[in-house]
Short mmCIF file of C-alpha atoms and ligand atoms in Angstrom, two decimals:
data_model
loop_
_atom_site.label_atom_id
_atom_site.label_comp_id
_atom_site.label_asym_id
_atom_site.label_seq_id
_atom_site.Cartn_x
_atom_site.Cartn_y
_atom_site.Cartn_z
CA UNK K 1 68.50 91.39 89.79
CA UNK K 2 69.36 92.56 93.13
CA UNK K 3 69.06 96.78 93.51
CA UNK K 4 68.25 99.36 91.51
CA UNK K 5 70.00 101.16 88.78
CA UNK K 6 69.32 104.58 87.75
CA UNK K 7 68.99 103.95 84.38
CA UNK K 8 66.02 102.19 84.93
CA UNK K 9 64.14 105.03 86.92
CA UNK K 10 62.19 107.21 85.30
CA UNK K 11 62.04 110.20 88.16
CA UNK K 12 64.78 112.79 87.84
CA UNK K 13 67.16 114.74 90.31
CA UNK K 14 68.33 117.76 90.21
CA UNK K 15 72.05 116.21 90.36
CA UNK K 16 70.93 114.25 86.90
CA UNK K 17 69.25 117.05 85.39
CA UNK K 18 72.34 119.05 85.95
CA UNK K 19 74.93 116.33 84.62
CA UNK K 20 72.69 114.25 82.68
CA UNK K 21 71.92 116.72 79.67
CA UNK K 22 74.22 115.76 76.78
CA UNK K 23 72.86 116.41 73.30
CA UNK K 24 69.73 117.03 75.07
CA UNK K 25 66.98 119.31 75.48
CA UNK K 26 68.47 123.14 75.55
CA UNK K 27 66.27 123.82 78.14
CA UNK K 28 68.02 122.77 80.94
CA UNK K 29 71.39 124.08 79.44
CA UNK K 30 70.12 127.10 79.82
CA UNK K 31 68.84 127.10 83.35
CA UNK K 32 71.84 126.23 84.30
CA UNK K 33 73.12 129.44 85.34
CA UNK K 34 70.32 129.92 87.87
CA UNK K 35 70.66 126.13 89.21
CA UNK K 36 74.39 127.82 90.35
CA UNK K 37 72.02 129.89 93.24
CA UNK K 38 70.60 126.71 94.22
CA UNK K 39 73.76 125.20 94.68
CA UNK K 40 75.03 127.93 97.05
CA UNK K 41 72.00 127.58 99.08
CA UNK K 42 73.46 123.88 99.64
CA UNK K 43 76.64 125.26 100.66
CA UNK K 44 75.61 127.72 102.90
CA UNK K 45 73.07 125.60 104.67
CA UNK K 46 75.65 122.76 105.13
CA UNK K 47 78.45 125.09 106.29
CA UNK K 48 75.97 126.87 108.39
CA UNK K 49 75.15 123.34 109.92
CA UNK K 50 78.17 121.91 110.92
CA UNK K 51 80.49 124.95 111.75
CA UNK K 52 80.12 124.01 115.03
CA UNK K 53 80.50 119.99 115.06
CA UNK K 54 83.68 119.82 116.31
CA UNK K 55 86.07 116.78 116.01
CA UNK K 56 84.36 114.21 113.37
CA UNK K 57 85.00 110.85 111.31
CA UNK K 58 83.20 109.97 108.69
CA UNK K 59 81.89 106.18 108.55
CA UNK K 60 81.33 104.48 105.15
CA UNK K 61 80.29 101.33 103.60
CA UNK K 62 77.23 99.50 101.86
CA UNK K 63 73.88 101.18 101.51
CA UNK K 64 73.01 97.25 101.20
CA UNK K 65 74.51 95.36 104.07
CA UNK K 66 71.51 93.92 106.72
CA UNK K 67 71.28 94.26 110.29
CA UNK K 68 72.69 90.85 110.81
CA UNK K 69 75.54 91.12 108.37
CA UNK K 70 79.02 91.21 111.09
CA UNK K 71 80.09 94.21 109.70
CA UNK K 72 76.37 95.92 110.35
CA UNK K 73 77.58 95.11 114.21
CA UNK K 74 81.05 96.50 113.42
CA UNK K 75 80.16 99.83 111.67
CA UNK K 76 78.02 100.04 115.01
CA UNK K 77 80.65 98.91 117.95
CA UNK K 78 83.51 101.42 115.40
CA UNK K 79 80.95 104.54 115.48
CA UNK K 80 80.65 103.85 119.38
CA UNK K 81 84.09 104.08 119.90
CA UNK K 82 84.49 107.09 117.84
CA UNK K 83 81.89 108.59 120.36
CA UNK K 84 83.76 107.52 123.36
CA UNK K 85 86.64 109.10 122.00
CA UNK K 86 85.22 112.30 121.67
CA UNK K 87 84.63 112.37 117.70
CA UNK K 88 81.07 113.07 116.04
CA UNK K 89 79.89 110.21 113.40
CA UNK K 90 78.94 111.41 109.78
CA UNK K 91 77.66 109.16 107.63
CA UNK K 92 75.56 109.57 104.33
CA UNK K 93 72.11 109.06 106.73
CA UNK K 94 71.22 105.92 104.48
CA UNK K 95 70.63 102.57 105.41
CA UNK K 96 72.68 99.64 105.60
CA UNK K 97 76.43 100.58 107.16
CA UNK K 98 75.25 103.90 107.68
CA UNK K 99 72.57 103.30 109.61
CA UNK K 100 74.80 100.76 111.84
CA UNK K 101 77.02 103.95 112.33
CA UNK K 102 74.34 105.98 113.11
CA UNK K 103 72.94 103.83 115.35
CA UNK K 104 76.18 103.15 117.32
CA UNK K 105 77.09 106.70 117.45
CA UNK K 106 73.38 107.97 118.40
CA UNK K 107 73.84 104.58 121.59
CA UNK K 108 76.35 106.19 122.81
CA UNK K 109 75.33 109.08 123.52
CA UNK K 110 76.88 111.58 120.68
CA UNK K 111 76.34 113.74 117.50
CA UNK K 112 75.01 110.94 114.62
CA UNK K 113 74.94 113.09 111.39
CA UNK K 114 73.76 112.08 108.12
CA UNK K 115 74.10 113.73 104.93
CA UNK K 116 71.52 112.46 103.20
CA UNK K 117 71.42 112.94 99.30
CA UNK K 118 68.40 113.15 97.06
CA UNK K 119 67.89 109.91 94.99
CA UNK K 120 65.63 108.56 92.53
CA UNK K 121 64.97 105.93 94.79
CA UNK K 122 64.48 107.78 98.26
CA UNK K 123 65.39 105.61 101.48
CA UNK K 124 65.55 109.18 103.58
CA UNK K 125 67.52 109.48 106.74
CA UNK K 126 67.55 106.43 108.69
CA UNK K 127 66.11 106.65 112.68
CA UNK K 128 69.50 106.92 114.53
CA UNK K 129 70.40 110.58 112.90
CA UNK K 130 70.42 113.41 114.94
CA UNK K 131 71.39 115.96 112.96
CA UNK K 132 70.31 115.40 109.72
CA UNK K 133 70.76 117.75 106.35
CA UNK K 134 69.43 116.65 103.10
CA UNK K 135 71.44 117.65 99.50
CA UNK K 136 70.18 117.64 96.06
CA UNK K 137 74.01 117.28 94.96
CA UNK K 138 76.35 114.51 95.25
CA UNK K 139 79.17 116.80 94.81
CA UNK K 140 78.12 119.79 97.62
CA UNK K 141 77.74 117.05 100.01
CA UNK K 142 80.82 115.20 99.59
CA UNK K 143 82.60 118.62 100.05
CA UNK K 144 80.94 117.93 103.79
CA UNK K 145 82.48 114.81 104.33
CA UNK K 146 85.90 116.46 103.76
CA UNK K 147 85.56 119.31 104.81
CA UNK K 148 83.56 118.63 108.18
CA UNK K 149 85.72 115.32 109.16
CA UNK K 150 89.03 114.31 110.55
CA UNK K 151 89.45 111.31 108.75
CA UNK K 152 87.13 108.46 106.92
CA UNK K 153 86.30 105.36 108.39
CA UNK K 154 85.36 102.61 105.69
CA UNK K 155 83.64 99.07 105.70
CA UNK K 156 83.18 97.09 103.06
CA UNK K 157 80.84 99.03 100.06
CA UNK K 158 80.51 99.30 96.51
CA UNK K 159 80.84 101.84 93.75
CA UNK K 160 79.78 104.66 96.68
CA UNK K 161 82.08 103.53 99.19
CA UNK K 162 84.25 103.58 96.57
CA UNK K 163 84.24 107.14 95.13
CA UNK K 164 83.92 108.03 98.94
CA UNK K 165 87.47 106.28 99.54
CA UNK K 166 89.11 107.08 96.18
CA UNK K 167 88.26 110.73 96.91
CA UNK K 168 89.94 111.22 100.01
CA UNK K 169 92.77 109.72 99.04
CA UNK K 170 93.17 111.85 95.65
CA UNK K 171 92.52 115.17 98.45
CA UNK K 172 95.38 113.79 100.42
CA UNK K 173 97.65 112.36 97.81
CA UNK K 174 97.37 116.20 96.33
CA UNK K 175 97.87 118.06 99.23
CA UNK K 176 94.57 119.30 99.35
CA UNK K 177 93.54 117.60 103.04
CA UNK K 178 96.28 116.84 105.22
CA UNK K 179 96.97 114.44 108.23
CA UNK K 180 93.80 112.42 107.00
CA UNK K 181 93.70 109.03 107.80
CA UNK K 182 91.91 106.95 105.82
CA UNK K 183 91.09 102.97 107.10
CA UNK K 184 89.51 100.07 105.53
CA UNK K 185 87.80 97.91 108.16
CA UNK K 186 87.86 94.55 106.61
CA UNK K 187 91.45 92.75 105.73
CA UNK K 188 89.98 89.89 103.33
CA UNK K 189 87.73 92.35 101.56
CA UNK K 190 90.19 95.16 100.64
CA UNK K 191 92.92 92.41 99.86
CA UNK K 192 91.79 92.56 96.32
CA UNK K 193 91.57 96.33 95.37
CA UNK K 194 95.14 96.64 97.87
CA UNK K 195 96.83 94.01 96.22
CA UNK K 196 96.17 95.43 92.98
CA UNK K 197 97.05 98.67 93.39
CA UNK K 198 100.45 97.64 94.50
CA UNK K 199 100.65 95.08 91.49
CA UNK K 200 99.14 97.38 89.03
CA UNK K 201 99.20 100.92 89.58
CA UNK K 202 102.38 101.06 91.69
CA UNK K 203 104.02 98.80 89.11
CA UNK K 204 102.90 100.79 86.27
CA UNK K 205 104.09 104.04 87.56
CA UNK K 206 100.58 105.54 88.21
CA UNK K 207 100.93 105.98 91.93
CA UNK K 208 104.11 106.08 94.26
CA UNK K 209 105.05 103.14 96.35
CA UNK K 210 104.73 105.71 99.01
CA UNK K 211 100.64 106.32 98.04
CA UNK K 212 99.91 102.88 99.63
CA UNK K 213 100.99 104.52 102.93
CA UNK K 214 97.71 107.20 102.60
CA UNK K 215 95.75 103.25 103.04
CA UNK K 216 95.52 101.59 106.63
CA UNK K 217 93.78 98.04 106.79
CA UNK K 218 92.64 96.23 109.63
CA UNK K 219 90.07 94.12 111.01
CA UNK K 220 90.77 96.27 114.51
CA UNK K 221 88.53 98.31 115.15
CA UNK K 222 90.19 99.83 118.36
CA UNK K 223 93.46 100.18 116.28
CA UNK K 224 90.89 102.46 113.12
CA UNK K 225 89.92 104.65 116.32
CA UNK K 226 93.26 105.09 117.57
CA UNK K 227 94.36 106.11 113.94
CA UNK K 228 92.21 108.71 113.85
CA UNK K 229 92.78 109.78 117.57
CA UNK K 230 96.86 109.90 116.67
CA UNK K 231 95.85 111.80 113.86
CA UNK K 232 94.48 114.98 115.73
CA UNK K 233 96.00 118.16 115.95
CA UNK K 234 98.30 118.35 119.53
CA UNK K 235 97.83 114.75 119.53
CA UNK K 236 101.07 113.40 121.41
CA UNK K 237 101.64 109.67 120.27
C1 LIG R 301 70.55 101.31 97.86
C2 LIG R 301 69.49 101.89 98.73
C3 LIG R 301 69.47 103.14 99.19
C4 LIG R 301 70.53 104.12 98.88
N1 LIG R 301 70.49 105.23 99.78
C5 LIG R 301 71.54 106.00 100.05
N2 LIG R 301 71.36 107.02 100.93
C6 LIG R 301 72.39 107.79 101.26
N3 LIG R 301 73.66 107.63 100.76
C7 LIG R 301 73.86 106.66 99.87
C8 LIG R 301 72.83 105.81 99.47
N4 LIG R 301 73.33 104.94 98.57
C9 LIG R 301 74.64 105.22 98.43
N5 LIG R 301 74.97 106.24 99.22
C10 LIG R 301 76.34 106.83 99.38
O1 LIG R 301 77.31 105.95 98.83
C11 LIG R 301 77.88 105.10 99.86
C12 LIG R 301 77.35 103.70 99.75
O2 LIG R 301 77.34 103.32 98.40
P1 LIG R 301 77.47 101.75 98.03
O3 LIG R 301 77.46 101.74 96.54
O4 LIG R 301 76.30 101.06 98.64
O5 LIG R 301 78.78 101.31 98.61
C13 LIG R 301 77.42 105.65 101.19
O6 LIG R 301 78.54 105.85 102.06
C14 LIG R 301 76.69 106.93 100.85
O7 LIG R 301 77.46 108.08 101.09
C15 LIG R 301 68.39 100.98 99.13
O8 LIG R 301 68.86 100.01 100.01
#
């Protein structure tokens, strides 16, 4: 079987001994209260970071997908144009479609961040980061994405990509981010999961009609950039 499932790893994290304690050892339930201190050390290191980044997308998609996948070439050629437009890259620092980001964005010339996040399988930051922060928790550095980005970016991925996309669009279906576009590079791919959203969870009452609009799709990669430039602040268009 193709990759590797945490279940199957014996070497812990300090996001799975946090969440992963139920009906266990008391232990850890009680050092929990302390682990809060280590937490805010994330925080403030990561704010402390990226205060000054300026305008930034975030790029997502597969941990998996090889250097001569198309869409390894099209997270790189997006990320490029992000640069040219005068937007930072953050991606999770991994490999596959983050790398390609980080490669395209670090090419060009501009700021290639990667929030990289400790696993039980460590790939580290990839080569084309350069400015690189490393969490312990999922859920500190996903606050960085939002919080430190304009808008997400998104190639085709699996269950990451896909808490990554189903996040921001819970913030900005809330009211918690606003004017934050959110596009899917890859028409046939997202077909599926678009499609049955408006089938399904429109249908069923579970999201407004209107919720689809939070969604762009397109195989345009010019057209995801200009999304996000139209997006901005004092943007004109
Ligand atoms: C699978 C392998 C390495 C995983 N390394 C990762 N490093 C950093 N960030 C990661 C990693 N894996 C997942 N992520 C995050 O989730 C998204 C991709 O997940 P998916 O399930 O592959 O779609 C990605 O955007 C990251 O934020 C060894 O090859």
């Amino acid at each position: 079987m193709a990759g590797t499932t945490a279940k199957h790893q014996s070497s812990s994290t300090d996001d799975q001994e946090l969440l992963d304690s139920r009906g266990g050892e008391p232990g850890w339930i009680h050092t929990d209260p302390w682990r809060v201190l280590r937490i805010q050390s994330e925080f403030v290191n990561g704010f402390g970071a990226l205060a000054d980044l300026g305008p930034a997308i975030s790029v997502f998609g597969s941990a998996r997908t090889s250097s001569d996948d198309p869409f390894f070439k099209l997270g790189e050629e997006v990320a490029a144009k992000l640069v040219n437009a005068g937007f930072a890259v953050i991606t999770g620092g991994g490999p596959g479609i983050m790398e390609a980001a980080n490669k395209g964005a670090y090419e060009a010339g501009g700021r290639s961040v990667g929030l990289d996040v400790e696993l039980p399988y460590e790939s580290g930051l990839n080569d084309f980061v350069n400015l690189g922060i490393s969490f312990r928790y999922f859920f500190v550095r996903k606050t960085m994405f939002v919080k430190y980005s304009q808008g997400f970016i998104v190639l085709p991925g699996g269950y990451g990509t896909l808490d990554e996309v189903f996040e921001a669009l819970t913030l900005a279906q809330t009211g918690k981010v606003t004017a934050f576009p959110v596009v899917l590079i890859g028409v046939d791919y997202w077909a599926g999961l678009i499609d049955w959203l408006r089938a399904r969870v429109v249908k069923h009452g579970n999201i407004a009609v209107e919720d689809l609009d939070l969604i762009a799709s397109t195989d345009d990669i010019d057209l995801a950039v200009k999304i996000m430039s139209d997006a901005q602040p004092g943007c004109a268009s």
